Amino acid sequence: MGAILDLTEMLKEPSGMIGAVVIIAAGYFFVKWVFQEPKDEE
């Protein structure tokens, strides 16, 4: 619960919003990379 409150406090600041966007983008690309179709190696 405390982490959620810290996150909402962070989002009130411009630098916190930028950090949140960077974290969300990194998570999105990581998930996309993990679930991508394997390429044929032949």
PDB file of N, CA, C and O in Angstrom:
ATOM      1  N   MET A   1       0.831  -1.203   0.000  1.00  0.00           N
ATOM      2  CA  MET A   1       0.000   0.000   0.000  1.00  0.00           C
ATOM      3  C   MET A   1       0.865   1.253   0.000  1.00  0.00           C
ATOM      4  O   MET A   1       0.568   2.221  -0.686  1.00  0.00           O
ATOM      5  N   GLY A   2       1.944   1.235   0.758  1.00  0.00           N
ATOM      6  CA  GLY A   2       2.825   2.390   0.825  1.00  0.00           C
ATOM      7  C   GLY A   2       3.461   2.709  -0.523  1.00  0.00           C
ATOM      8  O   GLY A   2       3.667   3.868  -0.866  1.00  0.00           O
ATOM      9  N   ALA A   3       3.761   1.652  -1.294  1.00  0.00           N
ATOM     10  CA  ALA A   3       4.363   1.859  -2.621  1.00  0.00           C
ATOM     11  C   ALA A   3       3.391   2.587  -3.540  1.00  0.00           C
ATOM     12  O   ALA A   3       3.801   3.440  -4.330  1.00  0.00           O
ATOM     13  N   ILE A   4       2.107   2.276  -3.431  1.00  0.00           N
ATOM     14  CA  ILE A   4       1.102   2.933  -4.272  1.00  0.00           C
ATOM     15  C   ILE A   4       1.010   4.418  -3.902  1.00  0.00           C
ATOM     16  O   ILE A   4       0.934   5.283  -4.771  1.00  0.00           O
ATOM     17  N   LEU A   5       1.049   4.728  -2.617  1.00  0.00           N
ATOM     18  CA  LEU A   5       0.998   6.123  -2.178  1.00  0.00           C
ATOM     19  C   LEU A   5       2.244   6.877  -2.640  1.00  0.00           C
ATOM     20  O   LEU A   5       2.152   8.026  -3.078  1.00  0.00           O
ATOM     21  N   ASP A   6       3.412   6.234  -2.570  1.00  0.00           N
ATOM     22  CA  ASP A   6       4.637   6.864  -3.060  1.00  0.00           C
ATOM     23  C   ASP A   6       4.524   7.133  -4.556  1.00  0.00           C
ATOM     24  O   ASP A   6       4.968   8.168  -5.043  1.00  0.00           O
ATOM     25  N   LEU A   7       3.949   6.206  -5.287  1.00  0.00           N
ATOM     26  CA  LEU A   7       3.805   6.358  -6.735  1.00  0.00           C
ATOM     27  C   LEU A   7       2.894   7.531  -7.073  1.00  0.00           C
ATOM     28  O   LEU A   7       3.210   8.330  -7.951  1.00  0.00           O
ATOM     29  N   THR A   8       1.775   7.663  -6.365  1.00  0.00           N
ATOM     30  CA  THR A   8       0.860   8.770  -6.639  1.00  0.00           C
ATOM     31  C   THR A   8       1.500  10.110  -6.278  1.00  0.00           C
ATOM     32  O   THR A   8       1.290  11.102  -6.961  1.00  0.00           O
ATOM     33  N   GLU A   9       2.306  10.143  -5.221  1.00  0.00           N
ATOM     34  CA  GLU A   9       3.021  11.377  -4.866  1.00  0.00           C
ATOM     35  C   GLU A   9       4.041  11.722  -5.943  1.00  0.00           C
ATOM     36  O   GLU A   9       4.206  12.874  -6.298  1.00  0.00           O
ATOM     37  N   MET A  10       4.716  10.695  -6.480  1.00  0.00           N
ATOM     38  CA  MET A  10       5.720  10.910  -7.520  1.00  0.00           C
ATOM     39  C   MET A  10       5.072  11.472  -8.783  1.00  0.00           C
ATOM     40  O   MET A  10       5.641  12.320  -9.453  1.00  0.00           O
ATOM     41  N   LEU A  11       3.863  11.019  -9.110  1.00  0.00           N
ATOM     42  CA  LEU A  11       3.208  11.448 -10.341  1.00  0.00           C
ATOM     43  C   LEU A  11       2.755  12.909 -10.302  1.00  0.00           C
ATOM     44  O   LEU A  11       2.427  13.466 -11.341  1.00  0.00           O
ATOM     45  N   LYS A  12       2.736  13.514  -9.116  1.00  0.00           N
ATOM     46  CA  LYS A  12       2.337  14.926  -9.012  1.00  0.00           C
ATOM     47  C   LYS A  12       3.435  15.869  -9.492  1.00  0.00           C
ATOM     48  O   LYS A  12       3.180  17.036  -9.739  1.00  0.00           O
ATOM     49  N   GLU A  13       4.663  15.340  -9.614  1.00  0.00           N
ATOM     50  CA  GLU A  13       5.784  16.167 -10.059  1.00  0.00           C
ATOM     51  C   GLU A  13       6.092  15.875 -11.528  1.00  0.00           C
ATOM     52  O   GLU A  13       5.956  14.737 -11.967  1.00  0.00           O
ATOM     53  N   PRO A  14       6.503  16.881 -12.285  1.00  0.00           N
ATOM     54  CA  PRO A  14       6.816  16.654 -13.712  1.00  0.00           C
ATOM     55  C   PRO A  14       7.883  15.591 -13.927  1.00  0.00           C
ATOM     56  O   PRO A  14       7.764  14.743 -14.809  1.00  0.00           O
ATOM     57  N   SER A  15       8.929  15.594 -13.103  1.00  0.00           N
ATOM     58  CA  SER A  15       9.988  14.602 -13.257  1.00  0.00           C
ATOM     59  C   SER A  15       9.453  13.202 -12.942  1.00  0.00           C
ATOM     60  O   SER A  15       9.875  12.216 -13.538  1.00  0.00           O
ATOM     61  N   GLY A  16       8.518  13.121 -12.025  1.00  0.00           N
ATOM     62  CA  GLY A  16       7.908  11.835 -11.691  1.00  0.00           C
ATOM     63  C   GLY A  16       7.084  11.297 -12.848  1.00  0.00           C
ATOM     64  O   GLY A  16       7.076  10.093 -13.115  1.00  0.00           O
ATOM     65  N   MET A  17       6.392  12.190 -13.553  1.00  0.00           N
ATOM     66  CA  MET A  17       5.618  11.766 -14.724  1.00  0.00           C
ATOM     67  C   MET A  17       6.541  11.231 -15.813  1.00  0.00           C
ATOM     68  O   MET A  17       6.252  10.210 -16.427  1.00  0.00           O
ATOM     69  N   ILE A  18       7.653  11.912 -16.039  1.00  0.00           N
ATOM     70  CA  ILE A  18       8.615  11.455 -17.043  1.00  0.00           C
ATOM     71  C   ILE A  18       9.174  10.091 -16.642  1.00  0.00           C
ATOM     72  O   ILE A  18       9.281   9.182 -17.461  1.00  0.00           O
ATOM     73  N   GLY A  19       9.497   9.933 -15.389  1.00  0.00           N
ATOM     74  CA  GLY A  19      10.005   8.649 -14.899  1.00  0.00           C
ATOM     75  C   GLY A  19       8.981   7.541 -15.071  1.00  0.00           C
ATOM     76  O   GLY A  19       9.324   6.426 -15.462  1.00  0.00           O
ATOM     77  N   ALA A  20       7.711   7.832 -14.794  1.00  0.00           N
ATOM     78  CA  ALA A  20       6.660   6.831 -14.940  1.00  0.00           C
ATOM     79  C   ALA A  20       6.506   6.420 -16.402  1.00  0.00           C
ATOM     80  O   ALA A  20       6.353   5.245 -16.716  1.00  0.00           O
ATOM     81  N   VAL A  21       6.569   7.388 -17.319  1.00  0.00           N
ATOM     82  CA  VAL A  21       6.459   7.081 -18.752  1.00  0.00           C
ATOM     83  C   VAL A  21       7.626   6.199 -19.186  1.00  0.00           C
ATOM     84  O   VAL A  21       7.439   5.230 -19.931  1.00  0.00           O
ATOM     85  N   VAL A  22       8.828   6.502 -18.712  1.00  0.00           N
ATOM     86  CA  VAL A  22      10.005   5.702 -19.064  1.00  0.00           C
ATOM     87  C   VAL A  22       9.860   4.277 -18.536  1.00  0.00           C
ATOM     88  O   VAL A  22      10.135   3.306 -19.250  1.00  0.00           O
ATOM     89  N   ILE A  23       9.392   4.125 -17.305  1.00  0.00           N
ATOM     90  CA  ILE A  23       9.219   2.794 -16.710  1.00  0.00           C
ATOM     91  C   ILE A  23       8.158   2.008 -17.467  1.00  0.00           C
ATOM     92  O   ILE A  23       8.329   0.822 -17.766  1.00  0.00           O
ATOM     93  N   ILE A  24       7.035   2.652 -17.800  1.00  0.00           N
ATOM     94  CA  ILE A  24       5.960   1.970 -18.538  1.00  0.00           C
ATOM     95  C   ILE A  24       6.445   1.557 -19.923  1.00  0.00           C
ATOM     96  O   ILE A  24       6.180   0.434 -20.378  1.00  0.00           O
ATOM     97  N   ALA A  25       7.179   2.437 -20.603  1.00  0.00           N
ATOM     98  CA  ALA A  25       7.700   2.111 -21.933  1.00  0.00           C
ATOM     99  C   ALA A  25       8.684   0.949 -21.850  1.00  0.00           C
ATOM    100  O   ALA A  25       8.649   0.025 -22.679  1.00  0.00           O
ATOM    101  N   ALA A  26       9.562   0.963 -20.868  1.00  0.00           N
ATOM    102  CA  ALA A  26      10.525  -0.127 -20.708  1.00  0.00           C
ATOM    103  C   ALA A  26       9.798  -1.441 -20.441  1.00  0.00           C
ATOM    104  O   ALA A  26      10.142  -2.483 -21.010  1.00  0.00           O
ATOM    105  N   GLY A  27       8.773  -1.417 -19.604  1.00  0.00           N
ATOM    106  CA  GLY A  27       7.989  -2.620 -19.329  1.00  0.00           C
ATOM    107  C   GLY A  27       7.275  -3.117 -20.568  1.00  0.00           C
ATOM    108  O   GLY A  27       7.244  -4.324 -20.839  1.00  0.00           O
ATOM    109  N   TYR A  28       6.731  -2.214 -21.351  1.00  0.00           N
ATOM    110  CA  TYR A  28       6.031  -2.585 -22.585  1.00  0.00           C
ATOM    111  C   TYR A  28       6.973  -3.274 -23.570  1.00  0.00           C
ATOM    112  O   TYR A  28       6.660  -4.331 -24.107  1.00  0.00           O
ATOM    113  N   PHE A  29       8.151  -2.670 -23.788  1.00  0.00           N
ATOM    114  CA  PHE A  29       9.093  -3.260 -24.740  1.00  0.00           C
ATOM    115  C   PHE A  29       9.661  -4.575 -24.221  1.00  0.00           C
ATOM    116  O   PHE A  29       9.925  -5.493 -24.990  1.00  0.00           O
ATOM    117  N   PHE A  30       9.835  -4.706 -22.897  1.00  0.00           N
ATOM    118  CA  PHE A  30      10.315  -5.960 -22.323  1.00  0.00           C
ATOM    119  C   PHE A  30       9.304  -7.071 -22.555  1.00  0.00           C
ATOM    120  O   PHE A  30       9.654  -8.165 -22.990  1.00  0.00           O
ATOM    121  N   VAL A  31       8.022  -6.792 -22.300  1.00  0.00           N
ATOM    122  CA  VAL A  31       6.973  -7.792 -22.509  1.00  0.00           C
ATOM    123  C   VAL A  31       6.874  -8.151 -23.992  1.00  0.00           C
ATOM    124  O   VAL A  31       6.747  -9.319 -24.361  1.00  0.00           O
ATOM    125  N   LYS A  32       6.971  -7.146 -24.859  1.00  0.00           N
ATOM    126  CA  LYS A  32       6.923  -7.377 -26.303  1.00  0.00           C
ATOM    127  C   LYS A  32       8.087  -8.264 -26.739  1.00  0.00           C
ATOM    128  O   LYS A  32       7.931  -9.160 -27.563  1.00  0.00           O
ATOM    129  N   TRP A  33       9.276  -8.027 -26.165  1.00  0.00           N
ATOM    130  CA  TRP A  33      10.463  -8.803 -26.488  1.00  0.00           C
ATOM    131  C   TRP A  33      10.324 -10.249 -25.993  1.00  0.00           C
ATOM    132  O   TRP A  33      10.684 -11.190 -26.685  1.00  0.00           O
ATOM    133  N   VAL A  34       9.773 -10.421 -24.792  1.00  0.00           N
ATOM    134  CA  VAL A  34       9.629 -11.762 -24.214  1.00  0.00           C
ATOM    135  C   VAL A  34       8.633 -12.599 -25.012  1.00  0.00           C
ATOM    136  O   VAL A  34       8.856 -13.786 -25.245  1.00  0.00           O
ATOM    137  N   PHE A  35       7.529 -11.983 -25.455  1.00  0.00           N
ATOM    138  CA  PHE A  35       6.475 -12.739 -26.116  1.00  0.00           C
ATOM    139  C   PHE A  35       6.547 -12.723 -27.642  1.00  0.00           C
ATOM    140  O   PHE A  35       5.620 -13.149 -28.302  1.00  0.00           O
ATOM    141  N   GLN A  36       7.666 -12.243 -28.194  1.00  0.00           N
ATOM    142  CA  GLN A  36       7.773 -12.206 -29.651  1.00  0.00           C
ATOM    143  C   GLN A  36       7.893 -13.621 -30.213  1.00  0.00           C
ATOM    144  O   GLN A  36       8.346 -14.527 -29.535  1.00  0.00           O
ATOM    145  N   GLU A  37       7.491 -13.778 -31.457  1.00  0.00           N
ATOM    146  CA  GLU A  37       7.600 -15.079 -32.127  1.00  0.00           C
ATOM    147  C   GLU A  37       9.069 -15.395 -32.372  1.00  0.00           C
ATOM    148  O   GLU A  37       9.809 -14.538 -32.845  1.00  0.00           O
ATOM    149  N   PRO A  38       9.487 -16.603 -32.049  1.00  0.00           N
ATOM    150  CA  PRO A  38      10.886 -16.962 -32.317  1.00  0.00           C
ATOM    151  C   PRO A  38      11.152 -17.006 -33.821  1.00  0.00           C
ATOM    152  O   PRO A  38      10.340 -17.509 -34.590  1.00  0.00           O
ATOM    153  N   LYS A  39      12.288 -16.458 -34.204  1.00  0.00           N
ATOM    154  CA  LYS A  39      12.652 -16.461 -35.620  1.00  0.00           C
ATOM    155  C   LYS A  39      13.313 -17.796 -35.969  1.00  0.00           C
ATOM    156  O   LYS A  39      14.013 -18.372 -35.156  1.00  0.00           O
ATOM    157  N   ASP A  40      13.099 -18.252 -37.211  1.00  0.00           N
ATOM    158  CA  ASP A  40      13.751 -19.475 -37.662  1.00  0.00           C
ATOM    159  C   ASP A  40      15.239 -19.220 -37.789  1.00  0.00           C
ATOM    160  O   ASP A  40      15.658 -18.230 -38.363  1.00  0.00           O
ATOM    161  N   GLU A  41      16.028 -20.149 -37.222  1.00  0.00           N
ATOM    162  CA  GLU A  41      17.470 -19.962 -37.255  1.00  0.00           C
ATOM    163  C   GLU A  41      18.115 -20.698 -38.412  1.00  0.00           C
ATOM    164  O   GLU A  41      19.331 -20.733 -38.537  1.00  0.00           O
ATOM    165  N   GLU A  42      17.335 -21.303 -39.267  1.00  0.00           N
ATOM    166  CA  GLU A  42      17.893 -22.047 -40.401  1.00  0.00           C
ATOM    167  C   GLU A  42      17.949 -21.181 -41.642  1.00  0.00           C
ATOM    168  O   GLU A  42      17.103 -20.368 -41.865  1.00  0.00           O
TER     169      GLU A  42
END
